[in-house]
């Protein structure tokens, strides 16, 4: 069973701080990595994707990937109360077909005003 | 904008009933998926389809079946609903080719089986 592990949280950070969300995965052959945000009572939406080692920045969001350590993270700078949500890490497994993602259970983030 | 529409937001059914959950997408996506989401267990893939009349089992297909007769429509069927199938069901679609793993989700169906 290929697994994606996240701390469930809740992770509480004050407004304006950096929120750091972490994810590890068991399938060494995984090639594609994603962060989805899910507000309470809503569906997940893709916020970041990363495919190669290093950092990828998009506005206040930075995704970091380290394939050797099988580790992917999401940094949210200048956290806002509107960032309060559950963040899901998702990984495309190696092997036949990239049609399906394996999701972590999510980390709940609370940004305190 | 891509739209994935699930027919019901809330559904209450009795144990043993046959239940149909419908999903329609309007962006001509080849891939469609059914997930269920439970507290503490996260999102789990039930079935997916990469073409009309094609289906593949996901991680938890037991007790479910699917139908894809048209490209835009993907149905999830609970042959005989049980209480352990009470859950939030999410349909998703994605285009084929390239980095096709971007999923577009519907708004979900909260199913309660009594």
mmCIF file of C-alpha atoms in Angstrom:
data_model
loop_
_atom_site.group_PDB
_atom_site.id
_atom_site.type_symbol
_atom_site.label_atom_id
_atom_site.label_comp_id
_atom_site.label_asym_id
_atom_site.label_seq_id
_atom_site.Cartn_x
_atom_site.Cartn_y
_atom_site.Cartn_z
ATOM 1 C CA UNK A 1 0.000 0.000 0.000
ATOM 2 C CA UNK A 2 1.529 3.284 -1.101
ATOM 3 C CA UNK A 3 1.092 5.843 1.625
ATOM 4 C CA UNK A 4 1.121 9.570 2.048
ATOM 5 C CA UNK A 5 1.524 10.815 5.602
ATOM 6 C CA UNK A 6 0.619 14.200 7.039
ATOM 7 C CA UNK A 7 0.242 15.500 10.560
ATOM 8 C CA UNK A 8 -3.467 15.934 11.137
ATOM 9 C CA UNK A 9 -3.023 19.085 13.188
ATOM 10 C CA UNK A 10 -4.610 21.359 13.956
ATOM 11 C CA UNK A 11 -1.719 23.641 13.177
ATOM 12 C CA UNK A 12 -2.315 27.093 14.612
ATOM 13 C CA UNK A 13 -0.307 30.097 13.481
ATOM 14 C CA UNK A 14 -0.827 33.814 14.120
ATOM 15 C CA UNK A 15 -1.827 36.068 11.265
ATOM 16 C CA UNK A 16 1.195 37.217 9.294
ATOM 17 C CA UNK A 17 3.370 34.251 10.285
ATOM 18 C CA UNK A 18 4.706 31.488 8.060
ATOM 19 C CA UNK A 19 2.723 28.257 8.091
ATOM 20 C CA UNK A 20 4.718 25.127 7.299
ATOM 21 C CA UNK A 21 2.881 21.992 6.229
ATOM 22 C CA UNK A 22 4.707 18.724 5.745
ATOM 23 C CA UNK A 23 4.120 15.486 3.897
ATOM 24 C CA UNK A 24 6.061 12.265 3.451
ATOM 25 C CA UNK A 25 5.377 9.512 0.946
ATOM 26 C CA UNK A 26 6.372 5.883 0.747
ATOM 27 C CA UNK A 27 6.526 5.295 -3.026
ATOM 28 C CA UNK A 28 10.058 6.201 -4.071
ATOM 29 C CA UNK A 29 9.060 6.186 -7.725
ATOM 30 C CA UNK A 30 6.442 8.922 -7.350
ATOM 31 C CA UNK A 31 6.869 11.703 -9.877
ATOM 32 C CA UNK A 32 4.147 14.268 -9.297
ATOM 33 C CA UNK A 33 3.170 16.036 -6.100
ATOM 34 C CA UNK A 34 0.266 18.289 -5.319
ATOM 35 C CA UNK A 35 -1.242 20.391 -2.584
ATOM 36 C CA UNK A 36 -4.995 20.775 -2.416
ATOM 37 C CA UNK A 37 -6.836 23.153 -0.116
ATOM 38 C CA UNK A 38 -10.217 22.215 1.280
ATOM 39 C CA UNK A 39 -12.374 24.677 3.151
ATOM 40 C CA UNK A 40 -14.835 23.271 5.641
ATOM 41 C CA UNK A 41 -17.877 21.899 3.814
ATOM 42 C CA UNK A 42 -16.304 22.458 0.396
ATOM 43 C CA UNK A 43 -14.483 20.367 -2.177
ATOM 44 C CA UNK A 44 -10.696 20.249 -2.554
ATOM 45 C CA UNK A 45 -9.078 22.659 -4.976
ATOM 46 C CA UNK A 46 -5.566 22.467 -6.385
ATOM 47 C CA UNK A 47 -3.244 25.218 -5.192
ATOM 48 C CA UNK A 48 0.244 23.922 -6.024
ATOM 49 C CA UNK A 49 1.931 21.231 -8.075
ATOM 50 C CA UNK A 50 5.616 20.318 -8.123
ATOM 51 C CA UNK A 51 7.486 17.761 -10.178
ATOM 52 C CA UNK A 52 11.208 18.273 -9.598
ATOM 53 C CA UNK A 53 13.437 18.699 -6.571
ATOM 54 C CA UNK A 54 13.678 22.171 -5.127
ATOM 55 C CA UNK A 55 11.303 25.031 -4.516
ATOM 56 C CA UNK A 56 8.393 26.324 -6.531
ATOM 57 C CA UNK A 57 6.849 29.644 -5.612
ATOM 58 C CA UNK A 58 3.422 31.007 -6.457
ATOM 59 C CA UNK A 59 2.503 34.203 -4.659
ATOM 60 C CA UNK A 60 2.488 33.542 -0.923
ATOM 61 C CA UNK A 61 2.789 29.787 -1.461
ATOM 62 C CA UNK A 62 6.011 27.810 -1.837
ATOM 63 C CA UNK A 63 6.119 24.084 -2.458
ATOM 64 C CA UNK A 64 9.339 22.255 -1.642
ATOM 65 C CA UNK A 65 10.259 18.777 -2.862
ATOM 66 C CA UNK A 66 13.064 16.481 -1.758
ATOM 67 C CA UNK A 67 12.759 13.145 -3.547
ATOM 68 C CA UNK A 68 15.770 11.625 -1.793
ATOM 69 C CA UNK A 69 14.065 12.151 1.553
ATOM 70 C CA UNK A 70 10.600 11.453 0.087
ATOM 71 C CA UNK A 71 9.385 14.691 1.534
ATOM 72 C CA UNK A 72 7.245 17.519 0.211
ATOM 73 C CA UNK A 73 6.200 20.644 2.048
ATOM 74 C CA UNK A 74 4.059 23.726 1.602
ATOM 75 C CA UNK A 75 4.987 27.082 3.065
ATOM 76 C CA UNK A 76 2.410 29.841 3.339
ATOM 77 C CA UNK A 77 3.948 33.248 3.943
ATOM 78 C CA UNK A 78 2.061 36.112 5.565
ATOM 79 C CA UNK A 79 -0.694 33.730 6.642
ATOM 80 C CA UNK A 80 -4.201 35.139 6.550
ATOM 81 C CA UNK A 81 -7.364 33.984 8.344
ATOM 82 C CA UNK A 82 -8.695 33.086 4.881
ATOM 83 C CA UNK A 83 -5.933 30.450 4.672
ATOM 84 C CA UNK A 84 -7.642 28.496 7.456
ATOM 85 C CA UNK A 85 -8.525 25.193 5.816
ATOM 86 C CA UNK A 86 -7.425 21.591 5.559
ATOM 87 C CA UNK A 87 -4.464 21.059 3.246
ATOM 88 C CA UNK A 88 -4.219 17.750 1.428
ATOM 89 C CA UNK A 89 -0.979 16.405 0.047
ATOM 90 C CA UNK A 90 -1.414 14.175 -3.018
ATOM 91 C CA UNK A 91 1.082 12.040 -4.889
ATOM 92 C CA UNK A 92 0.944 10.262 -8.228
ATOM 93 C CA UNK A 93 2.151 6.715 -7.650
ATOM 94 C CA UNK A 94 4.678 5.029 -9.884
ATOM 95 C CA UNK A 95 3.665 2.147 -12.065
ATOM 96 C CA UNK A 96 0.858 1.765 -14.520
ATOM 97 C CA UNK A 97 -1.078 4.899 -15.245
ATOM 98 C CA UNK A 98 -1.035 8.288 -13.675
ATOM 99 C CA UNK A 99 -4.793 8.358 -13.503
ATOM 100 C CA UNK A 100 -5.054 8.227 -9.788
ATOM 101 C CA UNK A 101 -3.644 10.148 -6.893
ATOM 102 C CA UNK A 102 -2.931 8.962 -3.397
ATOM 103 C CA UNK A 103 -4.038 11.569 -0.874
ATOM 104 C CA UNK A 104 -2.806 12.163 2.635
ATOM 105 C CA UNK A 105 -5.417 12.611 5.347
ATOM 106 C CA UNK A 106 -4.797 16.332 5.466
ATOM 107 C CA UNK A 107 -3.497 18.917 7.920
ATOM 108 C CA UNK A 108 -5.964 21.376 9.385
ATOM 109 C CA UNK A 109 -4.541 24.889 9.513
ATOM 110 C CA UNK A 110 -5.978 27.643 11.688
ATOM 111 C CA UNK A 111 -4.696 31.181 11.246
ATOM 112 C CA UNK A 112 -5.433 33.223 14.351
ATOM 113 C CA UNK A 113 -6.207 36.933 13.787
ATOM 114 C CA UNK B 1 -14.694 27.262 -15.899
ATOM 115 C CA UNK B 2 -14.823 23.517 -15.512
ATOM 116 C CA UNK B 3 -17.993 22.410 -13.902
ATOM 117 C CA UNK B 4 -18.490 19.063 -12.231
ATOM 118 C CA UNK B 5 -22.047 18.655 -11.076
ATOM 119 C CA UNK B 6 -23.268 16.073 -8.625
ATOM 120 C CA UNK B 7 -26.983 15.473 -8.665
ATOM 121 C CA UNK B 8 -27.664 15.656 -4.925
ATOM 122 C CA UNK B 9 -26.002 17.551 -2.093
ATOM 123 C CA UNK B 10 -27.656 15.469 0.627
ATOM 124 C CA UNK B 11 -29.189 12.017 0.352
ATOM 125 C CA UNK B 12 -30.788 9.764 2.960
ATOM 126 C CA UNK B 13 -31.356 6.107 2.148
ATOM 127 C CA UNK B 14 -32.342 2.924 3.942
ATOM 128 C CA UNK B 15 -30.142 -0.119 4.438
ATOM 129 C CA UNK B 16 -30.490 -2.473 1.497
ATOM 130 C CA UNK B 17 -31.644 0.156 -0.983
ATOM 131 C CA UNK B 18 -29.969 0.519 -4.358
ATOM 132 C CA UNK B 19 -28.463 3.979 -4.579
ATOM 133 C CA UNK B 20 -27.371 5.916 -7.653
ATOM 134 C CA UNK B 21 -25.038 8.905 -7.402
ATOM 135 C CA UNK B 22 -24.758 10.876 -10.615
ATOM 136 C CA UNK B 23 -21.942 13.096 -11.795
ATOM 137 C CA UNK B 24 -21.758 15.208 -14.954
ATOM 138 C CA UNK B 25 -18.839 17.284 -16.223
ATOM 139 C CA UNK B 26 -18.991 19.853 -18.991
ATOM 140 C CA UNK B 27 -15.350 20.114 -20.091
ATOM 141 C CA UNK B 28 -14.997 17.030 -22.242
ATOM 142 C CA UNK B 29 -12.585 15.424 -19.772
ATOM 143 C CA UNK B 30 -11.557 11.857 -20.447
ATOM 144 C CA UNK B 31 -10.912 10.877 -16.828
ATOM 145 C CA UNK B 32 -13.526 10.714 -14.141
ATOM 146 C CA UNK B 33 -13.248 9.559 -10.542
ATOM 147 C CA UNK B 34 -15.323 8.706 -7.514
ATOM 148 C CA UNK B 35 -13.873 9.276 -4.042
ATOM 149 C CA UNK B 36 -15.313 9.006 -0.592
ATOM 150 C CA UNK B 37 -14.121 11.200 2.247
ATOM 151 C CA UNK B 38 -14.432 10.235 5.897
ATOM 152 C CA UNK B 39 -13.124 12.009 9.005
ATOM 153 C CA UNK B 40 -9.750 10.611 9.963
ATOM 154 C CA UNK B 41 -9.486 8.531 6.802
ATOM 155 C CA UNK B 42 -9.116 11.215 4.169
ATOM 156 C CA UNK B 43 -9.966 10.853 0.498
ATOM 157 C CA UNK B 44 -10.102 7.312 -0.817
ATOM 158 C CA UNK B 45 -10.541 6.345 -4.446
ATOM 159 C CA UNK B 46 -13.453 4.022 -5.162
ATOM 160 C CA UNK B 47 -13.440 3.754 -8.968
ATOM 161 C CA UNK B 48 -12.171 5.695 -11.917
ATOM 162 C CA UNK B 49 -12.732 5.732 -15.650
ATOM 163 C CA UNK B 50 -10.410 6.936 -18.388
ATOM 164 C CA UNK B 51 -12.827 6.485 -21.258
ATOM 165 C CA UNK B 52 -16.427 5.724 -22.085
ATOM 166 C CA UNK B 53 -17.385 2.230 -20.952
ATOM 167 C CA UNK B 54 -13.998 1.789 -19.271
ATOM 168 C CA UNK B 55 -13.631 1.465 -15.508
ATOM 169 C CA UNK B 56 -10.877 0.637 -13.079
ATOM 170 C CA UNK B 57 -11.067 -0.267 -9.416
ATOM 171 C CA UNK B 58 -9.555 2.110 -6.956
ATOM 172 C CA UNK B 59 -8.539 1.375 -3.391
ATOM 173 C CA UNK B 60 -11.965 0.557 -1.950
ATOM 174 C CA UNK B 61 -14.295 -0.773 -4.671
ATOM 175 C CA UNK B 62 -16.117 -3.327 -2.535
ATOM 176 C CA UNK B 63 -19.835 -2.721 -2.385
ATOM 177 C CA UNK B 64 -19.786 -0.272 -5.294
ATOM 178 C CA UNK B 65 -20.068 -0.373 -9.046
ATOM 179 C CA UNK B 66 -19.900 2.333 -11.699
ATOM 180 C CA UNK B 67 -21.263 3.121 -15.107
ATOM 181 C CA UNK B 68 -19.938 5.378 -17.836
ATOM 182 C CA UNK B 69 -22.150 5.212 -20.893
ATOM 183 C CA UNK B 70 -21.408 8.763 -22.006
ATOM 184 C CA UNK B 71 -18.208 10.736 -21.743
ATOM 185 C CA UNK B 72 -19.688 13.468 -19.587
ATOM 186 C CA UNK B 73 -21.479 11.238 -17.094
ATOM 187 C CA UNK B 74 -20.093 8.886 -14.451
ATOM 188 C CA UNK B 75 -22.437 7.128 -12.082
ATOM 189 C CA UNK B 76 -21.655 5.436 -8.792
ATOM 190 C CA UNK B 77 -23.971 2.628 -7.733
ATOM 191 C CA UNK B 78 -24.387 1.175 -4.284
ATOM 192 C CA UNK B 79 -26.038 -2.166 -5.021
ATOM 193 C CA UNK B 80 -27.294 -2.677 -1.473
ATOM 194 C CA UNK B 81 -26.564 0.272 0.763
ATOM 195 C CA UNK B 82 -25.124 -0.387 4.197
ATOM 196 C CA UNK B 83 -24.573 1.906 7.155
ATOM 197 C CA UNK B 84 -20.794 1.816 6.673
ATOM 198 C CA UNK B 85 -21.321 3.522 3.328
ATOM 199 C CA UNK B 86 -22.498 6.664 5.060
ATOM 200 C CA UNK B 87 -19.975 9.188 3.826
ATOM 201 C CA UNK B 88 -19.247 12.245 1.696
ATOM 202 C CA UNK B 89 -18.913 11.186 -1.937
ATOM 203 C CA UNK B 90 -16.874 13.352 -4.270
ATOM 204 C CA UNK B 91 -16.793 13.087 -8.030
ATOM 205 C CA UNK B 92 -13.851 14.515 -9.971
ATOM 206 C CA UNK B 93 -12.686 14.822 -13.550
ATOM 207 C CA UNK B 94 -9.420 15.572 -15.297
ATOM 208 C CA UNK B 95 -8.197 15.892 -18.871
ATOM 209 C CA UNK B 96 -6.013 13.264 -20.489
ATOM 210 C CA UNK B 97 -2.431 13.911 -21.459
ATOM 211 C CA UNK B 98 0.465 15.857 -20.015
ATOM 212 C CA UNK B 99 0.246 16.674 -16.372
ATOM 213 C CA UNK B 100 -3.294 15.491 -16.197
ATOM 214 C CA UNK B 101 -3.480 14.963 -12.499
ATOM 215 C CA UNK B 102 -5.244 18.234 -11.828
ATOM 216 C CA UNK B 103 -8.568 17.114 -10.532
ATOM 217 C CA UNK B 104 -11.693 19.228 -10.695
ATOM 218 C CA UNK B 105 -14.086 18.200 -7.951
ATOM 219 C CA UNK B 106 -17.832 18.395 -7.708
ATOM 220 C CA UNK B 107 -19.442 19.843 -4.597
ATOM 221 C CA UNK B 108 -20.021 16.419 -3.075
ATOM 222 C CA UNK B 109 -22.961 14.296 -1.958
ATOM 223 C CA UNK B 110 -23.377 13.625 1.744
ATOM 224 C CA UNK B 111 -25.006 10.208 1.879
ATOM 225 C CA UNK B 112 -26.584 8.898 5.056
ATOM 226 C CA UNK B 113 -27.636 5.255 5.173
ATOM 227 C CA UNK B 114 -30.029 4.500 8.008
#
